[in-house]
Amino acid sequence: MRAMEALFMVQDEDTIVRQLLHRHANLTERLTLVEAVAARAATAAQVEEQKVDHLDLFRRQRRYEGEVAAVESRLGELDTLLYGGTVTSPKEAVAIQTEMGHLRQRLDSLEGTVLEVMEELEPVERLVAELNARGVAEATAVEECRRELLAAEAVVDAEVDEARERRRSAASEVSKDVLTRYDRAATNLGASAVVRFSGSDCTGCPYSMPAVEVDRVRSLPEGTLAECTECGRIVAR
Ligand SMILES: [Zn+2]
């Protein structure tokens, strides 16, 4: 009788462990972590995208600034040439002044372009800074979620350990043969591998045992294990 109750305890603890493992796999903290990781990844992808735009604009700015410097340098040279006293013919002086006029126009246009690029760059830089700040906050959130998940898992793990310990203790009172028979049945029948005999039926399935079988099980001494002919469950007399 004691062994029979122990077998039911084994089954109860197995059910508890199964439920705990299900809870472990479906912790809301796990889902929250997955969402936090996805949010961080989305922001990182946005940063990469903006960095491409940023780099493109930055290069354009540098290129136009380089051209500005080249034009300014050429203007400086022409200025030196014009007022340095080496130009003697008026025709040459006019040619230099004409070129300087063109260069000044070019300089105005280039400086305008540099300003335009800088104006385009400004919101991109602001966005990258915002995204970076968001990324830092999201990385912190991910770590926080990870810690919370580990804590929640630890609670469930401790309960699993306790249930397994109770199972071990109960199983020690059940014979090896019965335990093997139970384990095999539990693989297919889960939480109701072993059921109680109602006096006329297996209580694990909706089918009725044949009358002859019912009589046979009834005649068995209490504490004997029979088997339902309909569903294969272990029936405890
Ligand atoms: Zn049955």
PDB file of C-alpha atoms and ligand atoms in Angstrom:
ATOM      1  CA  MET A   1       0.000   0.000   0.000  1.00  0.00           C
ATOM      2  CA  ARG A   2       2.823   2.335   0.909  1.00  0.00           C
ATOM      3  CA  ALA A   3       4.584   1.502  -2.361  1.00  0.00           C
ATOM      4  CA  MET A   4       1.362   2.232  -4.258  1.00  0.00           C
ATOM      5  CA  GLU A   5       0.998   5.667  -2.682  1.00  0.00           C
ATOM      6  CA  ALA A   6       4.674   6.278  -3.389  1.00  0.00           C
ATOM      7  CA  LEU A   7       4.077   5.456  -7.066  1.00  0.00           C
ATOM      8  CA  PHE A   8       1.282   8.040  -7.215  1.00  0.00           C
ATOM      9  CA  MET A   9       3.637  10.534  -5.580  1.00  0.00           C
ATOM     10  CA  VAL A  10       6.223   9.811  -8.249  1.00  0.00           C
ATOM     11  CA  GLN A  11       3.596  10.530 -10.882  1.00  0.00           C
ATOM     12  CA  ASP A  12       2.483  13.728  -9.121  1.00  0.00           C
ATOM     13  CA  GLU A  13       6.050  15.008  -8.938  1.00  0.00           C
ATOM     14  CA  ASP A  14       6.615  14.146 -12.610  1.00  0.00           C
ATOM     15  CA  THR A  15       3.552  16.215 -13.455  1.00  0.00           C
ATOM     16  CA  ILE A  16       4.846  19.087 -11.347  1.00  0.00           C
ATOM     17  CA  VAL A  17       8.259  18.911 -13.063  1.00  0.00           C
ATOM     18  CA  ARG A  18       6.610  18.910 -16.500  1.00  0.00           C
ATOM     19  CA  GLN A  19       4.558  21.968 -15.563  1.00  0.00           C
ATOM     20  CA  LEU A  20       7.615  23.715 -14.153  1.00  0.00           C
ATOM     21  CA  LEU A  21       9.627  23.019 -17.298  1.00  0.00           C
ATOM     22  CA  HIS A  22       6.760  24.404 -19.358  1.00  0.00           C
ATOM     23  CA  ARG A  23       6.716  27.484 -17.150  1.00  0.00           C
ATOM     24  CA  HIS A  24      10.505  27.755 -17.507  1.00  0.00           C
ATOM     25  CA  ALA A  25      10.212  27.717 -21.298  1.00  0.00           C
ATOM     26  CA  ASN A  26       7.366  30.236 -21.342  1.00  0.00           C
ATOM     27  CA  LEU A  27       8.482  32.781 -18.765  1.00  0.00           C
ATOM     28  CA  THR A  28       7.192  36.252 -19.657  1.00  0.00           C
ATOM     29  CA  GLU A  29      10.700  37.482 -18.836  1.00  0.00           C
ATOM     30  CA  ARG A  30      11.965  35.408 -21.783  1.00  0.00           C
ATOM     31  CA  LEU A  31       9.547  37.108 -24.167  1.00  0.00           C
ATOM     32  CA  THR A  32      10.434  40.526 -22.738  1.00  0.00           C
ATOM     33  CA  LEU A  33      14.113  39.796 -23.309  1.00  0.00           C
ATOM     34  CA  VAL A  34      13.474  38.707 -26.911  1.00  0.00           C
ATOM     35  CA  GLU A  35      11.600  41.971 -27.501  1.00  0.00           C
ATOM     36  CA  ALA A  36      14.348  44.045 -25.878  1.00  0.00           C
ATOM     37  CA  VAL A  37      17.015  42.340 -28.017  1.00  0.00           C
ATOM     38  CA  ALA A  38      14.937  42.958 -31.159  1.00  0.00           C
ATOM     39  CA  ALA A  39      14.501  46.646 -30.291  1.00  0.00           C
ATOM     40  CA  ARG A  40      18.228  47.038 -29.743  1.00  0.00           C
ATOM     41  CA  ALA A  41      18.977  45.300 -33.063  1.00  0.00           C
ATOM     42  CA  ALA A  42      16.490  47.528 -34.910  1.00  0.00           C
ATOM     43  CA  THR A  43      18.155  50.655 -33.515  1.00  0.00           C
ATOM     44  CA  ALA A  44      21.619  49.321 -34.392  1.00  0.00           C
ATOM     45  CA  ALA A  45      20.433  48.700 -37.965  1.00  0.00           C
ATOM     46  CA  GLN A  46      19.069  52.267 -38.137  1.00  0.00           C
ATOM     47  CA  VAL A  47      22.387  53.625 -36.877  1.00  0.00           C
ATOM     48  CA  GLU A  48      24.249  51.725 -39.593  1.00  0.00           C
ATOM     49  CA  GLU A  49      21.876  53.079 -42.206  1.00  0.00           C
ATOM     50  CA  GLN A  50      22.308  56.655 -40.991  1.00  0.00           C
ATOM     51  CA  LYS A  51      26.066  56.232 -40.795  1.00  0.00           C
ATOM     52  CA  VAL A  52      26.156  55.470 -44.509  1.00  0.00           C
ATOM     53  CA  ASP A  53      24.258  58.715 -45.225  1.00  0.00           C
ATOM     54  CA  HIS A  54      26.424  60.555 -42.740  1.00  0.00           C
ATOM     55  CA  LEU A  55      29.654  59.317 -44.288  1.00  0.00           C
ATOM     56  CA  ASP A  56      28.442  60.186 -47.771  1.00  0.00           C
ATOM     57  CA  LEU A  57      27.566  63.769 -46.742  1.00  0.00           C
ATOM     58  CA  PHE A  58      30.754  64.120 -44.718  1.00  0.00           C
ATOM     59  CA  ARG A  59      32.847  63.125 -47.732  1.00  0.00           C
ATOM     60  CA  ARG A  60      30.987  65.576 -49.929  1.00  0.00           C
ATOM     61  CA  GLN A  61      31.619  68.358 -47.421  1.00  0.00           C
ATOM     62  CA  ARG A  62      35.320  67.504 -47.304  1.00  0.00           C
ATOM     63  CA  ARG A  63      35.573  67.381 -51.081  1.00  0.00           C
ATOM     64  CA  TYR A  64      33.949  70.824 -51.538  1.00  0.00           C
ATOM     65  CA  GLU A  65      36.064  72.278 -48.734  1.00  0.00           C
ATOM     66  CA  GLY A  66      39.124  70.926 -50.546  1.00  0.00           C
ATOM     67  CA  GLU A  67      37.998  72.654 -53.715  1.00  0.00           C
ATOM     68  CA  VAL A  68      37.400  75.902 -51.787  1.00  0.00           C
ATOM     69  CA  ALA A  69      40.953  75.706 -50.445  1.00  0.00           C
ATOM     70  CA  ALA A  70      42.361  75.061 -53.936  1.00  0.00           C
ATOM     71  CA  VAL A  71      40.487  78.019 -55.424  1.00  0.00           C
ATOM     72  CA  GLU A  72      41.554  80.276 -52.526  1.00  0.00           C
ATOM     73  CA  SER A  73      45.140  79.200 -53.011  1.00  0.00           C
ATOM     74  CA  ARG A  74      44.984  79.910 -56.754  1.00  0.00           C
ATOM     75  CA  LEU A  75      43.415  83.337 -56.033  1.00  0.00           C
ATOM     76  CA  GLY A  76      46.269  84.030 -53.620  1.00  0.00           C
ATOM     77  CA  GLU A  77      48.812  83.160 -56.302  1.00  0.00           C
ATOM     78  CA  LEU A  78      47.110  85.359 -58.896  1.00  0.00           C
ATOM     79  CA  ASP A  79      46.861  88.211 -56.405  1.00  0.00           C
ATOM     80  CA  THR A  80      50.594  87.972 -55.713  1.00  0.00           C
ATOM     81  CA  LEU A  81      51.287  87.819 -59.408  1.00  0.00           C
ATOM     82  CA  LEU A  82      49.080  90.827 -60.176  1.00  0.00           C
ATOM     83  CA  TYR A  83      50.508  93.066 -57.495  1.00  0.00           C
ATOM     84  CA  GLY A  84      53.990  91.640 -57.327  1.00  0.00           C
ATOM     85  CA  GLY A  85      55.284  93.887 -60.058  1.00  0.00           C
ATOM     86  CA  THR A  86      56.225  91.179 -62.513  1.00  0.00           C
ATOM     87  CA  VAL A  87      53.228  91.731 -64.791  1.00  0.00           C
ATOM     88  CA  THR A  88      54.109  94.371 -67.286  1.00  0.00           C
ATOM     89  CA  SER A  89      51.549  94.169 -70.050  1.00  0.00           C
ATOM     90  CA  PRO A  90      48.029  95.499 -69.401  1.00  0.00           C
ATOM     91  CA  LYS A  91      46.678  92.642 -71.482  1.00  0.00           C
ATOM     92  CA  GLU A  92      48.211  90.114 -69.112  1.00  0.00           C
ATOM     93  CA  ALA A  93      46.815  92.035 -66.118  1.00  0.00           C
ATOM     94  CA  VAL A  94      43.324  91.972 -67.612  1.00  0.00           C
ATOM     95  CA  ALA A  95      43.607  88.237 -68.251  1.00  0.00           C
ATOM     96  CA  ILE A  96      44.604  87.673 -64.626  1.00  0.00           C
ATOM     97  CA  GLN A  97      41.744  89.830 -63.360  1.00  0.00           C
ATOM     98  CA  THR A  98      39.291  87.978 -65.583  1.00  0.00           C
ATOM     99  CA  GLU A  99      40.465  84.630 -64.225  1.00  0.00           C
ATOM    100  CA  MET A 100      40.227  85.967 -60.683  1.00  0.00           C
ATOM    101  CA  GLY A 101      36.655  87.064 -61.383  1.00  0.00           C
ATOM    102  CA  HIS A 102      35.755  83.568 -62.553  1.00  0.00           C
ATOM    103  CA  LEU A 103      37.482  82.044 -59.549  1.00  0.00           C
ATOM    104  CA  ARG A 104      35.606  84.298 -57.117  1.00  0.00           C
ATOM    105  CA  GLN A 105      32.308  83.215 -58.686  1.00  0.00           C
ATOM    106  CA  ARG A 106      33.402  79.632 -58.416  1.00  0.00           C
ATOM    107  CA  LEU A 107      34.357  80.236 -54.776  1.00  0.00           C
ATOM    108  CA  ASP A 108      30.923  81.702 -53.976  1.00  0.00           C
ATOM    109  CA  SER A 109      29.223  78.757 -55.576  1.00  0.00           C
ATOM    110  CA  LEU A 110      31.444  76.231 -53.744  1.00  0.00           C
ATOM    111  CA  GLU A 111      30.921  77.946 -50.401  1.00  0.00           C
ATOM    112  CA  GLY A 112      27.166  77.839 -50.999  1.00  0.00           C
ATOM    113  CA  THR A 113      27.401  74.124 -51.718  1.00  0.00           C
ATOM    114  CA  VAL A 114      29.454  73.514 -48.564  1.00  0.00           C
ATOM    115  CA  LEU A 115      26.746  75.260 -46.527  1.00  0.00           C
ATOM    116  CA  GLU A 116      24.025  73.207 -48.184  1.00  0.00           C
ATOM    117  CA  VAL A 117      25.842  69.966 -47.406  1.00  0.00           C
ATOM    118  CA  MET A 118      26.393  71.083 -43.811  1.00  0.00           C
ATOM    119  CA  GLU A 119      22.683  71.814 -43.503  1.00  0.00           C
ATOM    120  CA  GLU A 120      21.897  68.349 -44.797  1.00  0.00           C
ATOM    121  CA  LEU A 121      24.444  66.847 -42.450  1.00  0.00           C
ATOM    122  CA  GLU A 122      23.069  68.517 -39.339  1.00  0.00           C
ATOM    123  CA  PRO A 123      19.804  66.531 -38.980  1.00  0.00           C
ATOM    124  CA  VAL A 124      21.623  63.302 -39.839  1.00  0.00           C
ATOM    125  CA  GLU A 125      24.164  63.971 -37.086  1.00  0.00           C
ATOM    126  CA  ARG A 126      21.362  64.776 -34.671  1.00  0.00           C
ATOM    127  CA  LEU A 127      19.552  61.566 -35.588  1.00  0.00           C
ATOM    128  CA  VAL A 128      22.722  59.456 -35.216  1.00  0.00           C
ATOM    129  CA  ALA A 129      23.297  61.000 -31.780  1.00  0.00           C
ATOM    130  CA  GLU A 130      19.692  60.265 -30.792  1.00  0.00           C
ATOM    131  CA  LEU A 131      19.914  56.713 -32.081  1.00  0.00           C
ATOM    132  CA  ASN A 132      23.203  56.150 -30.279  1.00  0.00           C
ATOM    133  CA  ALA A 133      21.664  57.380 -27.021  1.00  0.00           C
ATOM    134  CA  ARG A 134      18.664  55.131 -27.590  1.00  0.00           C
ATOM    135  CA  GLY A 135      21.009  52.220 -28.346  1.00  0.00           C
ATOM    136  CA  VAL A 136      22.810  52.726 -25.029  1.00  0.00           C
ATOM    137  CA  ALA A 137      19.482  52.786 -23.143  1.00  0.00           C
ATOM    138  CA  GLU A 138      18.321  49.690 -25.006  1.00  0.00           C
ATOM    139  CA  ALA A 139      21.545  47.823 -24.261  1.00  0.00           C
ATOM    140  CA  THR A 140      21.017  48.603 -20.568  1.00  0.00           C
ATOM    141  CA  ALA A 141      17.423  47.371 -20.865  1.00  0.00           C
ATOM    142  CA  VAL A 142      18.617  44.124 -22.467  1.00  0.00           C
ATOM    143  CA  GLU A 143      21.014  43.518 -19.577  1.00  0.00           C
ATOM    144  CA  GLU A 144      18.245  44.270 -17.098  1.00  0.00           C
ATOM    145  CA  CYS A 145      15.873  41.858 -18.884  1.00  0.00           C
ATOM    146  CA  ARG A 146      18.598  39.205 -18.934  1.00  0.00           C
ATOM    147  CA  ARG A 147      19.118  39.565 -15.186  1.00  0.00           C
ATOM    148  CA  GLU A 148      15.368  39.343 -14.588  1.00  0.00           C
ATOM    149  CA  LEU A 149      15.107  36.234 -16.745  1.00  0.00           C
ATOM    150  CA  LEU A 150      17.994  34.563 -14.911  1.00  0.00           C
ATOM    151  CA  ALA A 151      16.346  35.376 -11.575  1.00  0.00           C
ATOM    152  CA  ALA A 152      12.974  34.019 -12.747  1.00  0.00           C
ATOM    153  CA  GLU A 153      14.658  30.899 -14.135  1.00  0.00           C
ATOM    154  CA  ALA A 154      16.484  30.374 -10.855  1.00  0.00           C
ATOM    155  CA  VAL A 155      13.180  30.395  -8.956  1.00  0.00           C
ATOM    156  CA  VAL A 156      11.717  27.742 -11.275  1.00  0.00           C
ATOM    157  CA  ASP A 157      14.958  25.725 -11.279  1.00  0.00           C
ATOM    158  CA  ALA A 158      14.880  25.596  -7.483  1.00  0.00           C
ATOM    159  CA  GLU A 159      11.299  24.314  -7.584  1.00  0.00           C
ATOM    160  CA  VAL A 160      12.295  21.691 -10.177  1.00  0.00           C
ATOM    161  CA  ASP A 161      15.155  20.564  -7.928  1.00  0.00           C
ATOM    162  CA  GLU A 162      12.771  20.261  -4.985  1.00  0.00           C
ATOM    163  CA  ALA A 163      10.214  18.284  -7.014  1.00  0.00           C
ATOM    164  CA  ARG A 164      12.949  15.971  -8.323  1.00  0.00           C
ATOM    165  CA  GLU A 165      14.215  15.442  -4.803  1.00  0.00           C
ATOM    166  CA  ARG A 166      10.702  14.512  -3.619  1.00  0.00           C
ATOM    167  CA  ARG A 167      10.394  12.210  -6.644  1.00  0.00           C
ATOM    168  CA  ARG A 168      13.687  10.504  -5.797  1.00  0.00           C
ATOM    169  CA  SER A 169      12.540   9.998  -2.263  1.00  0.00           C
ATOM    170  CA  ALA A 170       9.153   8.561  -3.353  1.00  0.00           C
ATOM    171  CA  ALA A 171      10.758   6.414  -6.071  1.00  0.00           C
ATOM    172  CA  SER A 172      13.029   4.799  -3.484  1.00  0.00           C
ATOM    173  CA  GLU A 173       9.933   3.159  -2.024  1.00  0.00           C
ATOM    174  CA  VAL A 174       8.807   1.723  -5.357  1.00  0.00           C
ATOM    175  CA  SER A 175      10.299  -1.464  -6.757  1.00  0.00           C
ATOM    176  CA  LYS A 176      12.544  -1.185  -9.809  1.00  0.00           C
ATOM    177  CA  ASP A 177      10.187  -3.276 -11.961  1.00  0.00           C
ATOM    178  CA  VAL A 178       7.162  -1.155 -11.158  1.00  0.00           C
ATOM    179  CA  LEU A 179       9.139   2.015 -11.741  1.00  0.00           C
ATOM    180  CA  THR A 180      10.300   0.763 -15.137  1.00  0.00           C
ATOM    181  CA  ARG A 181       6.726  -0.175 -16.049  1.00  0.00           C
ATOM    182  CA  TYR A 182       5.508   3.246 -14.902  1.00  0.00           C
ATOM    183  CA  ASP A 183       8.252   5.126 -16.784  1.00  0.00           C
ATOM    184  CA  ARG A 184       7.383   3.296 -19.981  1.00  0.00           C
ATOM    185  CA  ALA A 185       3.659   4.059 -19.592  1.00  0.00           C
ATOM    186  CA  ALA A 186       4.360   7.678 -18.646  1.00  0.00           C
ATOM    187  CA  THR A 187       6.219   8.257 -21.910  1.00  0.00           C
ATOM    188  CA  ASN A 188       2.906   7.891 -23.770  1.00  0.00           C
ATOM    189  CA  LEU A 189       0.317   8.710 -21.122  1.00  0.00           C
ATOM    190  CA  GLY A 190       1.996  11.531 -19.230  1.00  0.00           C
ATOM    191  CA  ALA A 191       0.261  12.623 -16.049  1.00  0.00           C
ATOM    192  CA  SER A 192      -2.153   9.666 -15.891  1.00  0.00           C
ATOM    193  CA  ALA A 193       0.064   6.668 -16.582  1.00  0.00           C
ATOM    194  CA  VAL A 194      -1.090   5.109 -13.345  1.00  0.00           C
ATOM    195  CA  VAL A 195      -4.719   5.531 -12.268  1.00  0.00           C
ATOM    196  CA  ARG A 196      -6.905   4.191  -9.467  1.00  0.00           C
ATOM    197  CA  PHE A 197      -9.363   1.383  -9.962  1.00  0.00           C
ATOM    198  CA  SER A 198     -12.870   2.769  -9.404  1.00  0.00           C
ATOM    199  CA  GLY A 199     -14.241  -0.603  -8.405  1.00  0.00           C
ATOM    200  CA  SER A 200     -15.630  -1.145 -11.879  1.00  0.00           C
ATOM    201  CA  ASP A 201     -13.393   0.797 -14.234  1.00  0.00           C
ATOM    202  CA  CYS A 202     -10.053   2.322 -15.123  1.00  0.00           C
ATOM    203  CA  THR A 203     -10.472   6.007 -14.178  1.00  0.00           C
ATOM    204  CA  GLY A 204      -8.039   7.213 -16.843  1.00  0.00           C
ATOM    205  CA  CYS A 205     -10.025   6.623 -20.021  1.00  0.00           C
ATOM    206  CA  PRO A 206     -13.662   6.909 -21.065  1.00  0.00           C
ATOM    207  CA  TYR A 207     -13.938   3.243 -22.021  1.00  0.00           C
ATOM    208  CA  SER A 208     -15.453   0.509 -19.890  1.00  0.00           C
ATOM    209  CA  MET A 209     -13.408  -2.498 -18.936  1.00  0.00           C
ATOM    210  CA  PRO A 210     -14.932  -5.829 -19.994  1.00  0.00           C
ATOM    211  CA  ALA A 211     -16.955  -7.314 -17.123  1.00  0.00           C
ATOM    212  CA  VAL A 212     -14.687 -10.375 -16.901  1.00  0.00           C
ATOM    213  CA  GLU A 213     -11.651  -8.140 -16.527  1.00  0.00           C
ATOM    214  CA  VAL A 214     -13.442  -6.019 -13.903  1.00  0.00           C
ATOM    215  CA  ASP A 215     -14.140  -9.162 -11.897  1.00  0.00           C
ATOM    216  CA  ARG A 216     -10.523 -10.262 -12.223  1.00  0.00           C
ATOM    217  CA  VAL A 217      -9.129  -6.896 -11.036  1.00  0.00           C
ATOM    218  CA  ARG A 218     -11.649  -6.816  -8.181  1.00  0.00           C
ATOM    219  CA  SER A 219     -10.390 -10.161  -6.977  1.00  0.00           C
ATOM    220  CA  LEU A 220      -6.774  -8.968  -6.893  1.00  0.00           C
ATOM    221  CA  PRO A 221      -5.376  -8.026  -3.479  1.00  0.00           C
ATOM    222  CA  GLU A 222      -5.372  -4.299  -2.788  1.00  0.00           C
ATOM    223  CA  GLY A 223      -2.089  -2.727  -3.821  1.00  0.00           C
ATOM    224  CA  THR A 224      -1.740  -4.876  -6.947  1.00  0.00           C
ATOM    225  CA  LEU A 225      -1.113  -3.252 -10.303  1.00  0.00           C
ATOM    226  CA  ALA A 226      -3.322  -4.311 -13.210  1.00  0.00           C
ATOM    227  CA  GLU A 227      -3.575  -2.819 -16.671  1.00  0.00           C
ATOM    228  CA  CYS A 228      -6.547  -1.299 -18.470  1.00  0.00           C
ATOM    229  CA  THR A 229      -7.249  -3.467 -21.513  1.00  0.00           C
ATOM    230  CA  GLU A 230      -8.704  -0.446 -23.290  1.00  0.00           C
ATOM    231  CA  CYS A 231      -6.030   2.219 -22.893  1.00  0.00           C
ATOM    232  CA  GLY A 232      -2.969   0.505 -21.460  1.00  0.00           C
ATOM    233  CA  ARG A 233      -2.894   2.564 -18.261  1.00  0.00           C
ATOM    234  CA  ILE A 234      -1.591   1.006 -15.109  1.00  0.00           C
ATOM    235  CA  VAL A 235      -4.593   0.478 -12.842  1.00  0.00           C
ATOM    236  CA  ALA A 236      -3.927   0.365  -9.133  1.00  0.00           C
ATOM    237  CA  ARG A 237      -6.223  -2.017  -7.330  1.00  0.00           C
TER     238      ARG A 237
HETATM  239 ZN    ZN B   1      -8.292   2.752 -19.437  1.00  0.00          ZN
END
